[in-house]
Amino acid sequence: MSRLSILFAASEMAPWVKTGGLGDVAAALPAALAKAQQDIRVLLPCYPALRAAFPAAKEVALLPALAPLLPPARLLAADADGLPLLLVDCPQLYDRPGNPYVDTHGRDWTDNGLRFGLLSRVAALLGQSHSPLDWRPDVVHANDWQTALAPAFLHYEGGAASVLTVHNVSFPGCFDPHLLHGLGLPDRAWRFDGVEYHGNLCFLKAGLQLAPLISTVSPTYAREIQDKHFGYGLAPLLHYRADALRGILNGIDDAIWNPATDPALEAPYAANRLASKRQNKAALQAQLGLAVRDDVPLFGVISRLTHQKGVDLLHPLGKAITHLPAQLVVLGSGEKELEAGFRELAEPHPDAVSVTVGFNETLAHRIEAGADIFVMPSRFEPCGLNQMYSLAYGTPPVVRATGGLADTVVDVNEATLLDKTANGFVFHHPSSHDLWIAMERAARAWKDRRTWLRIQQNGMRNDFSWRHAAGEYLQLYRDAVAARG
Ligand code: ADP
Ligand code: GLC
């Protein structure tokens, strides 16, 4: 089959700029597609972390002001271990400290409409005949609201085929209507079946409406978002576009998330060499000031601390966990109240509960390896990477049956133990009570060492490599190109 040229546009990319799973995906999926011999380039804003990581980035084009409110910019090219990057260099919009989306007080940058309007605008331009580059993609792959206007520009102005992947439908990217002209969209785009949404210019809605093909990051979430409880107001549109919508489960990057080779771990291990996982538990307990003991299970959590993740369901269970007895390690950041609530939880039980507020990649790896049981009680979860990391690390997860969690975790019972699919503990109703029943069930199973080993090994033998997803995305791209004719 012929080789495709693909422009993958995203607002973050691990390890340089990462606030969550999108960063992981934007690093691993393009790498998997490049490995599958596709001609792929990744387009990102030139944040300070990228400028610092690629000091030799070369200017490949000057971009004059592309629309009334967009400042001029430059396009830089860099090489990330063989993967070509294109960086939109516009210091006025991107040269800021910290998080790509919010200021130091956690408030959205007030000019996010311009910041990601420019990113979308450039993504579309590179797919058009007047692109300043000789390289021309067959397909522009937009991700989440930050690049979702690219398919809209391509729809109204012509150019390459496009697809949009929605990683989380709860972030729509809605802005004041004056940005329609400010970003250079035509008047005729201001329609209910264009970019308008409840009187605003809505990036995600525009992309979901106008991209020829759309996808999301798990089959179950693709169904759920057509339902009003999950669709955040976009359910009717997603239902209307059901024929164009696919659910493609994310993979995990086993060069980075592999207990046999992970440099962050105390001791490497694998499915057939699980004994040394214990050393990782002891090292984690010691590092965090917990009692170093192997006779109680250690529950681990790594999460954005937000309503989506259901961590508020876990919070009331602190006392019950220590009484079980068990230990709890939490690493996360997000809503200030939840951060404070978890900090308070740890205070009376420093030997049993550890809470680290912040973003710490190394500690995340050490928790995946050192915990016995991972907890992910999400209210909704488009895919979720952490449950796959914990499966790969022999740390069976307790999850709620939603989105990608439902697609990757198989509840332990007699039948699933027998057919060797059992790999975790699933509950359904989003309540502390039901979460607790599942956590207790996991703690009981943990005590039965032989059964536990089977559950761990089932999870570790799951194949979550990106190879499958890369094949499905290639098909999606080919279908988008074919539909364009
Ligand atoms: P989401 O993107 O919704 O936050 P995912 O499970 O897809 O959820 O991905 C989260 C990613 O971010 C994982 O790689 C996880 O390890 C990482 N992560 C989340 N919170 C933290 C944190 N506080 N410190 C380090 N890594 C974190
Ligand atoms: C979003 C979702 C998460 C998903 C990630 C990568 O952040 O919340 O479930 O795994 O994107 O697709």
Short mmCIF file of C-alpha atoms and ligand atoms in Angstrom, two decimals:
data_model
loop_
_atom_site.label_atom_id
_atom_site.label_comp_id
_atom_site.label_asym_id
_atom_site.label_seq_id
_atom_site.Cartn_x
_atom_site.Cartn_y
_atom_site.Cartn_z
CA MET A 1 0.00 0.00 0.00
CA SER A 2 1.17 3.51 -0.73
CA ARG A 3 2.93 5.58 1.90
CA LEU A 4 0.91 8.42 3.38
CA SER A 5 2.13 11.85 4.38
CA ILE A 6 0.53 12.84 7.67
CA LEU A 7 0.60 16.05 9.69
CA PHE A 8 -0.17 15.21 13.33
CA ALA A 9 -1.20 18.40 15.13
CA ALA A 10 -1.32 18.53 18.91
CA SER A 11 -0.96 20.93 21.83
CA GLU A 12 1.37 18.78 23.93
CA MET A 13 3.91 16.00 23.49
CA ALA A 14 5.74 13.90 26.08
CA PRO A 15 8.30 14.12 27.50
CA TRP A 16 8.71 17.85 26.87
CA VAL A 17 5.19 19.18 27.43
CA LYS A 18 2.71 16.88 29.11
CA THR A 19 -0.37 17.53 31.23
CA GLY A 20 -2.00 14.15 30.65
CA GLY A 21 -2.56 11.29 28.26
CA LEU A 22 -2.69 13.45 25.12
CA GLY A 23 1.02 14.17 25.62
CA ASP A 24 1.78 10.45 25.76
CA VAL A 25 -0.33 9.74 22.68
CA ALA A 26 1.23 12.59 20.67
CA ALA A 27 4.64 11.04 21.29
CA ALA A 28 3.84 7.36 20.84
CA LEU A 29 1.31 7.26 17.98
CA PRO A 30 3.41 9.29 15.50
CA ALA A 31 6.45 7.17 16.46
CA ALA A 32 4.44 4.00 15.77
CA LEU A 33 3.29 5.39 12.41
CA ALA A 34 6.85 6.36 11.49
CA LYS A 35 7.90 2.82 12.38
CA ALA A 36 5.18 1.59 10.02
CA GLN A 37 7.07 3.51 7.27
CA GLN A 38 4.65 6.44 7.08
CA ASP A 39 5.87 9.97 6.36
CA ILE A 40 4.66 11.77 9.50
CA ARG A 41 5.48 15.14 11.05
CA VAL A 42 4.21 16.49 14.37
CA LEU A 43 3.08 20.12 14.61
CA LEU A 44 3.28 21.79 18.04
CA PRO A 45 3.46 25.30 19.50
CA CYS A 46 7.05 26.26 20.27
CA TYR A 47 6.71 26.39 24.07
CA PRO A 48 9.82 27.27 26.10
CA ALA A 49 10.40 23.58 26.94
CA LEU A 50 10.56 22.71 23.23
CA ARG A 51 12.79 25.65 22.43
CA ALA A 52 15.15 24.50 25.16
CA ALA A 53 15.02 20.86 24.05
CA PHE A 54 15.76 21.70 20.40
CA PRO A 55 18.17 24.65 20.37
CA ALA A 56 19.24 23.68 16.82
CA ALA A 57 15.68 23.90 15.43
CA LYS A 58 15.92 25.45 11.97
CA GLU A 59 13.67 28.14 10.55
CA VAL A 60 11.88 26.68 7.51
CA ALA A 61 9.25 29.36 6.86
CA LEU A 62 8.16 32.82 7.85
CA LEU A 63 4.43 33.04 8.44
CA PRO A 64 2.99 36.51 7.94
CA ALA A 65 -0.10 37.42 10.00
CA LEU A 66 -2.51 34.75 8.73
CA ALA A 67 -5.68 36.51 9.92
CA PRO A 68 -6.66 39.91 11.41
CA LEU A 69 -5.99 38.89 15.05
CA LEU A 70 -3.11 36.48 14.48
CA PRO A 71 0.44 37.72 14.96
CA PRO A 72 3.20 36.79 12.50
CA ALA A 73 5.11 33.63 13.36
CA ARG A 74 7.92 31.41 12.19
CA LEU A 75 7.91 27.72 11.47
CA LEU A 76 10.88 25.78 12.86
CA ALA A 77 11.88 22.20 12.05
CA ALA A 78 13.50 19.87 14.59
CA ASP A 79 14.29 16.21 14.84
CA ALA A 80 13.11 14.17 17.84
CA ASP A 81 15.10 10.93 17.56
CA GLY A 82 14.21 10.57 13.92
CA LEU A 83 10.66 11.93 14.25
CA PRO A 84 10.36 15.29 12.45
CA LEU A 85 8.76 18.10 14.45
CA LEU A 86 7.39 21.39 13.14
CA LEU A 87 7.20 24.11 15.77
CA VAL A 88 5.07 27.23 15.47
CA ASP A 89 7.31 29.91 16.91
CA CYS A 90 5.31 32.88 18.15
CA PRO A 91 6.79 34.15 21.45
CA GLN A 92 3.91 36.57 21.99
CA LEU A 93 1.53 33.59 22.28
CA TYR A 94 3.63 30.67 23.48
CA ASP A 95 6.66 31.95 25.37
CA ARG A 96 5.18 31.58 28.88
CA PRO A 97 6.22 29.63 31.92
CA GLY A 98 4.52 26.46 33.10
CA ASN A 99 1.38 24.82 31.86
CA PRO A 100 0.35 25.11 28.19
CA TYR A 101 -3.28 25.96 28.97
CA VAL A 102 -3.46 27.80 32.30
CA ASP A 103 -1.55 30.46 34.22
CA THR A 104 0.09 29.95 37.60
CA HIS A 105 -3.28 30.48 39.33
CA GLY A 106 -4.85 27.70 37.30
CA ARG A 107 -6.90 30.11 35.16
CA ASP A 108 -7.12 29.59 31.39
CA TRP A 109 -4.81 31.95 29.51
CA THR A 110 -7.22 34.64 28.31
CA ASP A 111 -5.91 34.47 24.74
CA ASN A 112 -6.24 30.69 24.34
CA GLY A 113 -8.57 31.30 21.39
CA LEU A 114 -5.73 33.04 19.57
CA ARG A 115 -3.03 30.67 20.79
CA PHE A 116 -4.77 27.57 19.52
CA GLY A 117 -6.49 29.42 16.69
CA LEU A 118 -3.00 30.04 15.31
CA LEU A 119 -1.99 26.40 15.81
CA SER A 120 -5.11 25.20 13.95
CA ARG A 121 -4.65 27.84 11.24
CA VAL A 122 -1.06 26.72 10.59
CA ALA A 123 -2.05 23.03 10.60
CA ALA A 124 -4.59 23.76 7.86
CA LEU A 125 -2.20 25.97 5.89
CA LEU A 126 0.41 23.20 5.70
CA GLY A 127 -2.26 21.06 4.02
CA GLN A 128 -3.07 23.70 1.40
CA SER A 129 -1.61 24.55 -2.00
CA HIS A 130 -0.24 27.89 -0.75
CA SER A 131 1.70 26.21 2.08
CA PRO A 132 5.19 27.71 2.48
CA LEU A 133 6.68 24.18 2.63
CA ASP A 134 7.34 21.82 -0.28
CA TRP A 135 6.23 18.93 1.91
CA ARG A 136 2.46 18.47 1.64
CA PRO A 137 0.47 16.08 3.87
CA ASP A 138 -2.27 13.86 2.44
CA VAL A 139 -4.07 14.14 5.73
CA VAL A 140 -4.08 16.54 8.67
CA HIS A 141 -4.78 14.75 11.98
CA ALA A 142 -6.17 17.17 14.57
CA ASN A 143 -6.37 16.25 18.26
CA ASP A 144 -8.81 17.73 20.78
CA TRP A 145 -10.21 21.26 20.73
CA GLN A 146 -6.81 22.97 20.47
CA THR A 147 -6.35 21.86 16.86
CA ALA A 148 -9.98 21.15 15.98
CA LEU A 149 -10.39 24.29 13.87
CA ALA A 150 -7.94 22.85 11.31
CA PRO A 151 -10.60 20.59 9.74
CA ALA A 152 -12.94 23.62 9.66
CA PHE A 153 -10.44 25.76 7.72
CA LEU A 154 -9.82 22.85 5.34
CA HIS A 155 -13.56 22.38 4.90
CA TYR A 156 -14.19 26.01 3.94
CA GLU A 157 -10.97 26.65 1.99
CA GLY A 158 -10.07 23.25 0.55
CA GLY A 159 -6.82 21.31 0.95
CA ALA A 160 -5.74 18.02 2.45
CA ALA A 161 -8.13 15.46 3.94
CA SER A 162 -8.55 15.76 7.69
CA VAL A 163 -9.52 13.70 10.70
CA LEU A 164 -10.18 14.79 14.26
CA THR A 165 -9.56 12.64 17.32
CA VAL A 166 -11.36 13.69 20.47
CA HIS A 167 -9.49 12.66 23.60
CA ASN A 168 -11.97 14.28 25.96
CA VAL A 169 -15.31 15.72 24.95
CA SER A 170 -15.64 17.70 28.19
CA PHE A 171 -13.18 20.36 26.96
CA PRO A 172 -14.97 22.10 24.06
CA GLY A 173 -12.83 25.25 23.57
CA CYS A 174 -15.56 27.90 23.23
CA PHE A 175 -14.73 31.57 22.57
CA ASP A 176 -16.24 34.94 21.82
CA PRO A 177 -17.83 35.20 18.34
CA HIS A 178 -15.53 38.05 17.29
CA LEU A 179 -12.82 35.43 16.80
CA LEU A 180 -14.69 34.22 13.69
CA HIS A 181 -13.24 37.13 11.71
CA GLY A 182 -10.22 37.44 13.94
CA LEU A 183 -9.06 33.95 12.99
CA GLY A 184 -10.03 34.35 9.35
CA LEU A 185 -13.06 32.07 9.16
CA PRO A 186 -15.65 33.03 6.54
CA ASP A 187 -19.06 34.52 7.48
CA ARG A 188 -20.81 31.45 6.12
CA ALA A 189 -19.13 29.33 8.84
CA TRP A 190 -21.40 31.02 11.43
CA ARG A 191 -24.16 28.42 11.31
CA PHE A 192 -25.53 25.78 13.63
CA ASP A 193 -23.99 23.21 11.26
CA GLY A 194 -20.74 25.20 11.07
CA VAL A 195 -18.58 26.56 13.87
CA GLU A 196 -21.29 28.28 15.94
CA TYR A 197 -22.39 26.67 19.20
CA HIS A 198 -24.80 28.42 21.60
CA GLY A 199 -23.64 31.83 20.38
CA ASN A 200 -19.93 31.04 20.70
CA LEU A 201 -17.18 29.98 18.34
CA CYS A 202 -16.60 26.42 19.51
CA PHE A 203 -13.42 24.74 18.26
CA LEU A 204 -14.33 21.15 19.19
CA LYS A 205 -17.86 21.39 17.87
CA ALA A 206 -16.54 22.85 14.61
CA GLY A 207 -14.15 19.95 14.13
CA LEU A 208 -16.71 17.33 15.09
CA GLN A 209 -19.14 18.87 12.64
CA LEU A 210 -16.79 19.45 9.71
CA ALA A 211 -13.97 16.86 9.78
CA PRO A 212 -14.78 14.17 7.20
CA LEU A 213 -13.96 11.45 9.74
CA ILE A 214 -13.73 11.63 13.52
CA SER A 215 -12.49 9.25 16.15
CA THR A 216 -12.21 8.90 19.86
CA VAL A 217 -9.87 6.88 22.00
CA SER A 218 -11.91 3.78 22.88
CA PRO A 219 -14.89 1.91 21.39
CA THR A 220 -16.96 2.25 24.58
CA TYR A 221 -16.39 6.02 24.83
CA ALA A 222 -17.38 6.32 21.14
CA ARG A 223 -20.77 4.90 22.13
CA GLU A 224 -21.03 6.76 25.44
CA ILE A 225 -20.52 10.24 23.99
CA GLN A 226 -23.61 9.82 21.86
CA ASP A 227 -25.54 9.74 25.14
CA LYS A 228 -26.51 12.96 26.90
CA HIS A 229 -24.87 11.92 30.18
CA PHE A 230 -21.41 11.75 28.58
CA GLY A 231 -21.67 14.04 25.56
CA TYR A 232 -21.41 17.40 27.35
CA GLY A 233 -24.08 18.87 25.06
CA LEU A 234 -22.45 17.45 21.94
CA ALA A 235 -24.27 14.10 22.09
CA PRO A 236 -26.86 14.96 19.40
CA LEU A 237 -24.11 16.03 16.98
CA LEU A 238 -22.04 12.93 17.77
CA HIS A 239 -25.09 10.75 17.30
CA TYR A 240 -25.81 12.46 13.99
CA ARG A 241 -22.20 11.76 12.92
CA ALA A 242 -22.18 8.18 14.22
CA ASP A 243 -21.32 6.79 10.77
CA ALA A 244 -18.19 8.96 10.63
CA LEU A 245 -17.15 8.20 14.23
CA ARG A 246 -14.72 5.42 15.23
CA GLY A 247 -13.38 4.28 18.58
CA ILE A 248 -9.69 3.37 18.45
CA LEU A 249 -8.18 2.23 21.72
CA ASN A 250 -4.89 3.91 22.65
CA GLY A 251 -1.81 1.83 23.18
CA ILE A 252 1.08 2.21 25.59
CA ASP A 253 4.67 2.95 24.72
CA ASP A 254 6.59 -0.05 25.99
CA ALA A 255 9.92 1.69 25.50
CA ILE A 256 8.87 3.94 28.39
CA TRP A 257 6.36 1.85 30.35
CA ASN A 258 8.05 -1.51 30.74
CA PRO A 259 8.96 -2.93 34.19
CA ALA A 260 11.81 -4.97 32.70
CA THR A 261 13.68 -1.90 31.45
CA ASP A 262 12.27 1.07 33.42
CA PRO A 263 15.25 3.06 34.80
CA ALA A 264 13.07 4.66 37.52
CA LEU A 265 12.56 1.32 39.28
CA GLU A 266 14.47 -0.11 42.22
CA ALA A 267 14.47 -3.58 40.66
CA PRO A 268 13.36 -4.63 37.17
CA TYR A 269 10.87 -7.49 36.78
CA ALA A 270 8.69 -9.27 34.24
CA ALA A 271 5.68 -11.62 34.15
CA ASN A 272 7.88 -14.68 34.69
CA ARG A 273 10.12 -12.86 37.22
CA LEU A 274 7.65 -11.20 39.54
CA ALA A 275 9.47 -11.77 42.82
CA SER A 276 11.49 -8.56 42.58
CA LYS A 277 8.36 -6.42 42.28
CA ARG A 278 8.46 -6.59 46.11
CA GLN A 279 11.70 -4.62 46.26
CA ASN A 280 9.94 -1.81 44.43
CA LYS A 281 7.20 -1.80 47.05
CA ALA A 282 9.68 -1.59 49.91
CA ALA A 283 11.64 1.17 48.16
CA LEU A 284 8.47 3.18 47.52
CA GLN A 285 7.30 2.79 51.13
CA ALA A 286 10.70 3.93 52.39
CA GLN A 287 10.88 6.84 49.96
CA LEU A 288 7.46 8.13 51.03
CA GLY A 289 7.88 7.53 54.76
CA LEU A 290 5.30 4.73 54.94
CA ALA A 291 5.80 1.73 57.21
CA VAL A 292 7.90 -0.72 55.20
CA ARG A 293 5.80 -3.89 55.38
CA ASP A 294 4.66 -6.52 52.95
CA ASP A 295 1.76 -7.93 54.98
CA VAL A 296 -0.71 -5.23 53.90
CA PRO A 297 -1.72 -4.27 50.36
CA LEU A 298 -0.59 -0.92 49.01
CA PHE A 299 -3.18 0.94 46.90
CA GLY A 300 -1.79 3.42 44.35
CA VAL A 301 -3.37 6.42 42.62
CA ILE A 302 -1.83 8.66 39.93
CA SER A 303 -4.34 11.11 38.61
CA ARG A 304 -5.43 14.56 37.73
CA LEU A 305 -7.46 15.45 40.83
CA THR A 306 -10.73 16.31 39.12
CA HIS A 307 -14.38 15.32 39.11
CA GLN A 308 -13.79 13.26 35.93
CA LYS A 309 -11.39 10.96 37.74
CA GLY A 310 -13.84 10.16 40.59
CA VAL A 311 -11.11 10.70 43.19
CA ASP A 312 -13.71 12.38 45.42
CA LEU A 313 -15.27 8.90 45.77
CA LEU A 314 -11.99 7.62 47.17
CA HIS A 315 -11.42 10.48 49.59
CA PRO A 316 -14.02 9.38 52.21
CA LEU A 317 -12.45 5.91 52.29
CA GLY A 318 -9.16 7.00 53.90
CA LYS A 319 -10.02 5.71 57.36
CA ALA A 320 -11.47 2.45 56.05
CA ILE A 321 -8.27 1.84 54.10
CA THR A 322 -6.07 2.24 57.17
CA HIS A 323 -8.43 -0.01 59.20
CA LEU A 324 -8.47 -2.77 56.56
CA PRO A 325 -5.46 -2.61 57.14
CA ALA A 326 -3.90 -1.30 53.93
CA GLN A 327 -1.79 1.59 52.72
CA LEU A 328 -2.54 4.29 50.16
CA VAL A 329 -0.22 6.33 47.92
CA VAL A 330 -1.66 9.25 45.97
CA LEU A 331 0.16 11.34 43.37
CA GLY A 332 -1.86 14.04 41.68
CA SER A 333 -2.69 17.64 41.07
CA GLY A 334 -5.75 19.54 39.96
CA GLU A 335 -8.69 21.09 41.80
CA LYS A 336 -7.41 22.95 44.87
CA GLU A 337 -10.12 21.57 47.20
CA LEU A 338 -9.30 17.99 46.27
CA GLU A 339 -5.58 18.65 46.68
CA ALA A 340 -6.21 20.05 50.18
CA GLY A 341 -8.62 17.21 51.05
CA PHE A 342 -6.09 14.53 50.16
CA ARG A 343 -3.29 16.32 52.00
CA GLU A 344 -5.46 16.32 55.15
CA LEU A 345 -6.16 12.64 54.70
CA ALA A 346 -2.47 11.81 55.01
CA GLU A 347 -1.77 13.92 58.10
CA PRO A 348 -3.12 11.58 60.85
CA HIS A 349 -1.69 8.42 59.21
CA PRO A 350 1.80 9.19 57.91
CA ASP A 351 2.82 5.53 58.10
CA ALA A 352 -0.17 4.35 56.04
CA VAL A 353 -1.19 7.19 53.72
CA SER A 354 1.10 9.25 51.51
CA VAL A 355 -0.12 12.12 49.35
CA THR A 356 2.13 13.96 46.92
CA VAL A 357 0.57 16.98 45.26
CA GLY A 358 2.31 17.81 42.01
CA PHE A 359 3.38 16.29 38.71
CA ASN A 360 6.26 13.85 39.04
CA GLU A 361 7.04 11.47 36.19
CA THR A 362 9.65 9.39 38.07
CA LEU A 363 7.40 8.93 41.09
CA ALA A 364 4.56 7.88 38.74
CA HIS A 365 6.74 5.04 37.43
CA ARG A 366 7.74 4.02 40.95
CA ILE A 367 4.10 3.93 42.09
CA GLU A 368 3.07 1.79 39.11
CA ALA A 369 5.77 -0.70 40.13
CA GLY A 370 5.61 -0.41 43.92
CA ALA A 371 1.84 -0.47 44.52
CA ASP A 372 -0.02 -3.78 44.73
CA ILE A 373 -3.35 -2.49 43.45
CA PHE A 374 -4.05 0.57 41.29
CA VAL A 375 -7.24 2.60 41.83
CA MET A 376 -8.97 4.50 39.01
CA PRO A 377 -12.62 5.24 39.90
CA SER A 378 -13.29 7.57 36.93
CA ARG A 379 -16.80 8.90 36.32
CA PHE A 380 -15.88 8.90 32.64
CA GLU A 381 -12.63 7.90 30.97
CA PRO A 382 -12.21 8.33 27.22
CA CYS A 383 -9.38 5.78 27.25
CA GLY A 384 -7.15 6.06 30.29
CA LEU A 385 -3.51 5.11 30.10
CA ASN A 386 -2.77 4.53 33.76
CA GLN A 387 -4.86 1.36 34.00
CA MET A 388 -2.88 -0.03 31.05
CA TYR A 389 0.40 0.98 32.67
CA SER A 390 -0.66 -0.78 35.88
CA LEU A 391 -1.69 -3.91 33.99
CA ALA A 392 1.75 -3.94 32.33
CA TYR A 393 3.39 -3.46 35.75
CA GLY A 394 1.56 -6.36 37.44
CA THR A 395 -0.46 -3.95 39.58
CA PRO A 396 -4.07 -5.02 38.95
CA PRO A 397 -6.41 -2.03 38.75
CA VAL A 398 -9.74 -1.33 40.44
CA VAL A 399 -11.77 0.64 37.89
CA ARG A 400 -15.26 1.84 37.15
CA ALA A 401 -16.81 0.31 34.03
CA THR A 402 -16.65 3.29 31.70
CA GLY A 403 -14.91 4.22 28.42
CA GLY A 404 -11.49 2.72 27.91
CA LEU A 405 -11.52 1.26 31.43
CA ALA A 406 -14.41 -0.98 30.39
CA ASP A 407 -12.50 -1.93 27.23
CA THR A 408 -9.26 -2.95 28.96
CA VAL A 409 -10.08 -4.32 32.43
CA VAL A 410 -11.78 -7.69 32.88
CA ASP A 411 -13.33 -8.29 36.29
CA VAL A 412 -12.00 -11.19 38.33
CA ASN A 413 -14.52 -14.01 38.75
CA GLU A 414 -14.49 -17.78 38.42
CA ALA A 415 -15.18 -17.74 34.70
CA THR A 416 -12.59 -15.09 33.85
CA LEU A 417 -9.98 -16.76 36.05
CA LEU A 418 -10.63 -19.96 34.17
CA ASP A 419 -10.38 -18.43 30.72
CA LYS A 420 -7.31 -16.40 31.83
CA THR A 421 -8.80 -12.99 31.01
CA ALA A 422 -9.27 -11.78 34.63
CA ASN A 423 -6.93 -8.82 35.13
CA GLY A 424 -8.61 -6.40 37.58
CA PHE A 425 -11.66 -5.36 39.59
CA VAL A 426 -14.60 -3.55 38.05
CA PHE A 427 -17.47 -1.69 39.71
CA HIS A 428 -20.37 0.06 38.07
CA HIS A 429 -22.17 2.65 40.17
CA PRO A 430 -20.09 5.81 40.84
CA SER A 431 -20.32 5.75 44.63
CA SER A 432 -17.81 5.40 47.47
CA HIS A 433 -19.75 2.35 48.62
CA ASP A 434 -19.35 0.45 45.35
CA LEU A 435 -15.74 1.54 45.00
CA TRP A 436 -15.06 0.23 48.49
CA ILE A 437 -16.64 -3.17 47.74
CA ALA A 438 -14.32 -3.50 44.74
CA MET A 439 -11.25 -2.38 46.73
CA GLU A 440 -12.05 -4.88 49.49
CA ARG A 441 -12.49 -7.58 46.90
CA ALA A 442 -9.08 -6.74 45.46
CA ALA A 443 -7.46 -6.72 48.91
CA ARG A 444 -8.93 -10.16 49.65
CA ALA A 445 -7.72 -11.55 46.33
CA TRP A 446 -4.24 -10.08 47.01
CA LYS A 447 -3.98 -12.28 50.12
CA ASP A 448 -4.41 -15.43 48.03
CA ARG A 449 -0.92 -15.33 46.54
CA ARG A 450 -1.44 -18.01 43.88
CA THR A 451 -4.62 -16.45 42.48
CA TRP A 452 -3.03 -13.01 42.65
CA LEU A 453 -0.08 -14.16 40.58
CA ARG A 454 -2.48 -15.43 37.90
CA ILE A 455 -4.32 -12.08 37.83
CA GLN A 456 -1.03 -10.17 37.60
CA GLN A 457 0.28 -12.37 34.80
CA ASN A 458 -2.97 -12.13 32.81
CA GLY A 459 -2.64 -8.33 32.86
CA MET A 460 1.07 -8.36 32.05
CA ARG A 461 0.42 -10.58 29.03
CA ASN A 462 -2.21 -8.25 27.56
CA ASP A 463 -0.89 -6.71 24.36
CA PHE A 464 -1.51 -2.96 24.49
CA SER A 465 1.21 -2.07 22.00
CA TRP A 466 0.59 0.84 19.63
CA ARG A 467 0.92 -1.44 16.62
CA HIS A 468 -2.83 -2.22 16.56
CA ALA A 469 -3.93 1.37 16.97
CA ALA A 470 -1.42 2.58 14.36
CA GLY A 471 -3.00 0.17 11.84
CA GLU A 472 -6.49 1.44 12.64
CA TYR A 473 -5.40 5.08 12.30
CA LEU A 474 -3.81 4.29 8.95
CA GLN A 475 -7.12 2.88 7.79
CA LEU A 476 -8.88 5.99 9.09
CA TYR A 477 -6.45 8.23 7.14
CA ARG A 478 -6.88 6.16 3.99
CA ASP A 479 -10.66 6.35 4.27
CA ALA A 480 -10.48 10.13 4.80
CA VAL A 481 -8.25 10.53 1.73
CA ALA A 482 -10.54 8.27 -0.34
CA ALA A 483 -13.66 10.19 0.78
CA ARG A 484 -12.08 13.42 -0.43
CA GLY A 485 -11.69 11.86 -3.87
P1 ADP B 1 -5.76 11.96 31.48
O1 ADP B 1 -5.12 12.27 30.19
O2 ADP B 1 -7.25 12.10 31.46
O3 ADP B 1 -5.18 12.72 32.63
P2 ADP B 1 -4.61 9.28 31.18
O4 ADP B 1 -4.70 8.08 32.05
O5 ADP B 1 -4.88 9.09 29.75
O6 ADP B 1 -5.53 10.41 31.82
O7 ADP B 1 -3.14 9.85 31.20
C1 ADP B 1 -2.58 10.46 32.30
C2 ADP B 1 -1.07 10.52 32.10
O8 ADP B 1 -0.56 11.55 32.91
C3 ADP B 1 -0.37 9.25 32.49
O9 ADP B 1 0.82 9.12 31.75
C4 ADP B 1 -0.06 9.52 33.97
O10 ADP B 1 1.01 8.75 34.44
C5 ADP B 1 0.25 10.98 33.94
N1 ADP B 1 -0.02 11.69 35.19
C6 ADP B 1 -1.20 12.14 35.65
N2 ADP B 1 -1.03 12.81 36.82
C7 ADP B 1 0.29 12.77 37.06
C8 ADP B 1 1.11 13.28 38.12
N3 ADP B 1 0.58 13.97 39.12
N4 ADP B 1 2.44 13.07 38.05
C9 ADP B 1 2.97 12.36 37.02
N5 ADP B 1 2.27 11.85 36.02
C10 ADP B 1 0.94 12.05 36.03
C1 GLC B 2 -7.69 12.35 27.67
C2 GLC B 2 -8.57 11.38 28.42
C3 GLC B 2 -7.89 10.05 28.72
C4 GLC B 2 -7.13 9.55 27.51
C5 GLC B 2 -6.17 10.62 27.03
C6 GLC B 2 -5.35 10.19 25.81
O1 GLC B 2 -6.89 13.11 28.51
O2 GLC B 2 -9.08 11.94 29.61
O3 GLC B 2 -8.87 9.10 29.09
O4 GLC B 2 -6.41 8.36 27.84
O5 GLC B 2 -6.88 11.76 26.66
O6 GLC B 2 -6.17 9.82 24.72
#
